[in-house]
Amino acid sequence: TFPSGYGRGILTTPWLELGGKCEITCPQTGYRADIEFKCKQFWSNEQNKISAEVFARDSKKSFLKVDGEWNGKMIGTWRGGKPETFLDVSNLPIIKKNVKPVAEQEKHESRRLWREVTAGLKSGDIESATSAKAFLEHRQRTEAK
């Protein structure tokens, strides 16, 4: 499962917030992680918060709890242990996506479909981006009928 994505900052700088619960289960080991992406509270400046618990197969008691920011530092606490850095995303290298050129993509691949919208947004031409988005959505609705 995946968390929900929310568009925020309508009157300020727009940003995307993840919120909600999801579960990840390893088919080989049966280990399970219950993860909660926490939405920013109205009275707080804290964003991108996450908490998680990791369980062994068929266990109701977690052996690891993780708290922090999904785009920053997460602190893990093993059952009966002291807190330690679990993951610090800011120390990870940025890896460029490996994507086929648009000309080589299939007809319904996302980057190919949305390329005009993306071009408008990148160039700051909101009217062009909005027009391209409306055209694309209309075409997709028509094709779905």
mmCIF file of N, CA and C in Angstrom, residues 3-10 12-19 37-40 46-49 70-71:
data_model
loop_
_atom_site.group_PDB
_atom_site.id
_atom_site.type_symbol
_atom_site.label_atom_id
_atom_site.label_comp_id
_atom_site.label_asym_id
_atom_site.label_seq_id
_atom_site.Cartn_x
_atom_site.Cartn_y
_atom_site.Cartn_z
ATOM 1 N N PRO A 3 1.090 5.664 0.888
ATOM 2 C CA PRO A 3 0.429 6.781 1.583
ATOM 3 C C PRO A 3 -0.264 7.674 0.566
ATOM 4 N N SER A 4 -1.164 8.488 1.043
ATOM 5 C CA SER A 4 -1.837 9.460 0.181
ATOM 6 C C SER A 4 -0.921 10.666 -0.022
ATOM 7 N N GLY A 5 -1.067 11.337 -1.164
ATOM 8 C CA GLY A 5 -0.327 12.556 -1.438
ATOM 9 C C GLY A 5 -1.281 13.733 -1.440
ATOM 10 N N TYR A 6 -0.907 14.806 -0.751
ATOM 11 C CA TYR A 6 -1.767 15.988 -0.653
ATOM 12 C C TYR A 6 -1.016 17.210 -1.173
ATOM 13 N N GLY A 7 -1.664 17.979 -2.040
ATOM 14 C CA GLY A 7 -1.098 19.237 -2.514
ATOM 15 C C GLY A 7 -1.349 20.309 -1.476
ATOM 16 N N ARG A 8 -0.315 20.952 -1.001
ATOM 17 C CA ARG A 8 -0.432 21.982 0.033
ATOM 18 C C ARG A 8 0.137 23.293 -0.486
ATOM 19 N N GLY A 9 -0.099 24.354 0.278
ATOM 20 C CA GLY A 9 0.478 25.652 -0.033
ATOM 21 C C GLY A 9 -0.220 26.364 -1.169
ATOM 22 N N ILE A 10 -1.533 26.293 -1.208
ATOM 23 C CA ILE A 10 -2.290 26.932 -2.286
ATOM 24 C C ILE A 10 -1.999 28.431 -2.355
ATOM 25 N N THR A 12 0.668 29.873 -0.842
ATOM 26 C CA THR A 12 2.097 30.113 -0.682
ATOM 27 C C THR A 12 2.843 29.234 -1.690
ATOM 28 N N THR A 13 4.062 28.865 -1.367
ATOM 29 C CA THR A 13 4.831 27.974 -2.240
ATOM 30 C C THR A 13 4.209 26.581 -2.203
ATOM 31 N N PRO A 14 3.807 26.037 -3.342
ATOM 32 C CA PRO A 14 3.187 24.712 -3.341
ATOM 33 C C PRO A 14 4.172 23.613 -2.956
ATOM 34 N N TRP A 15 3.670 22.621 -2.231
ATOM 35 C CA TRP A 15 4.482 21.481 -1.842
ATOM 36 C C TRP A 15 3.591 20.257 -1.685
ATOM 37 N N LEU A 16 4.197 19.082 -1.779
ATOM 38 C CA LEU A 16 3.468 17.831 -1.675
ATOM 39 C C LEU A 16 3.704 17.222 -0.308
ATOM 40 N N GLU A 17 2.630 16.775 0.324
ATOM 41 C CA GLU A 17 2.726 16.140 1.633
ATOM 42 C C GLU A 17 2.219 14.712 1.532
ATOM 43 N N LEU A 18 2.945 13.789 2.159
ATOM 44 C CA LEU A 18 2.503 12.402 2.237
ATOM 45 C C LEU A 18 1.816 12.199 3.577
ATOM 46 N N GLY A 19 0.704 11.476 3.563
ATOM 47 C CA GLY A 19 -0.027 11.227 4.806
ATOM 48 C C GLY A 19 -0.761 9.911 4.744
ATOM 49 N N PHE A 37 2.886 7.923 7.644
ATOM 50 C CA PHE A 37 3.361 9.225 7.177
ATOM 51 C C PHE A 37 2.447 10.254 7.832
ATOM 52 N N LYS A 38 3.030 11.121 8.648
ATOM 53 C CA LYS A 38 2.230 12.050 9.448
ATOM 54 C C LYS A 38 2.101 13.395 8.748
ATOM 55 N N CYS A 39 0.865 13.862 8.641
ATOM 56 C CA CYS A 39 0.604 15.170 8.032
ATOM 57 C C CYS A 39 1.001 16.282 9.001
ATOM 58 N N LYS A 40 1.408 17.401 8.439
ATOM 59 C CA LYS A 40 1.790 18.575 9.226
ATOM 60 C C LYS A 40 0.585 19.071 10.018
ATOM 61 N N GLU A 46 6.637 21.331 11.741
ATOM 62 C CA GLU A 46 7.251 20.048 11.409
ATOM 63 C C GLU A 46 6.554 19.416 10.216
ATOM 64 N N GLN A 47 7.351 19.040 9.210
ATOM 65 C CA GLN A 47 6.840 18.421 7.990
ATOM 66 C C GLN A 47 7.569 17.107 7.744
ATOM 67 N N ASN A 48 6.967 16.271 6.899
ATOM 68 C CA ASN A 48 7.595 15.047 6.414
ATOM 69 C C ASN A 48 7.920 14.042 7.517
ATOM 70 N N LYS A 49 7.128 14.026 8.577
ATOM 71 C CA LYS A 49 7.356 13.115 9.695
ATOM 72 C C LYS A 49 6.877 11.715 9.356
ATOM 73 N N TRP A 70 10.971 11.424 6.580
ATOM 74 C CA TRP A 70 11.211 10.529 5.451
ATOM 75 C C TRP A 70 12.207 11.108 4.458
ATOM 76 N N ASN A 71 12.405 12.412 4.484
ATOM 77 C CA ASN A 71 13.379 13.028 3.577
ATOM 78 C C ASN A 71 14.608 13.533 4.330
#
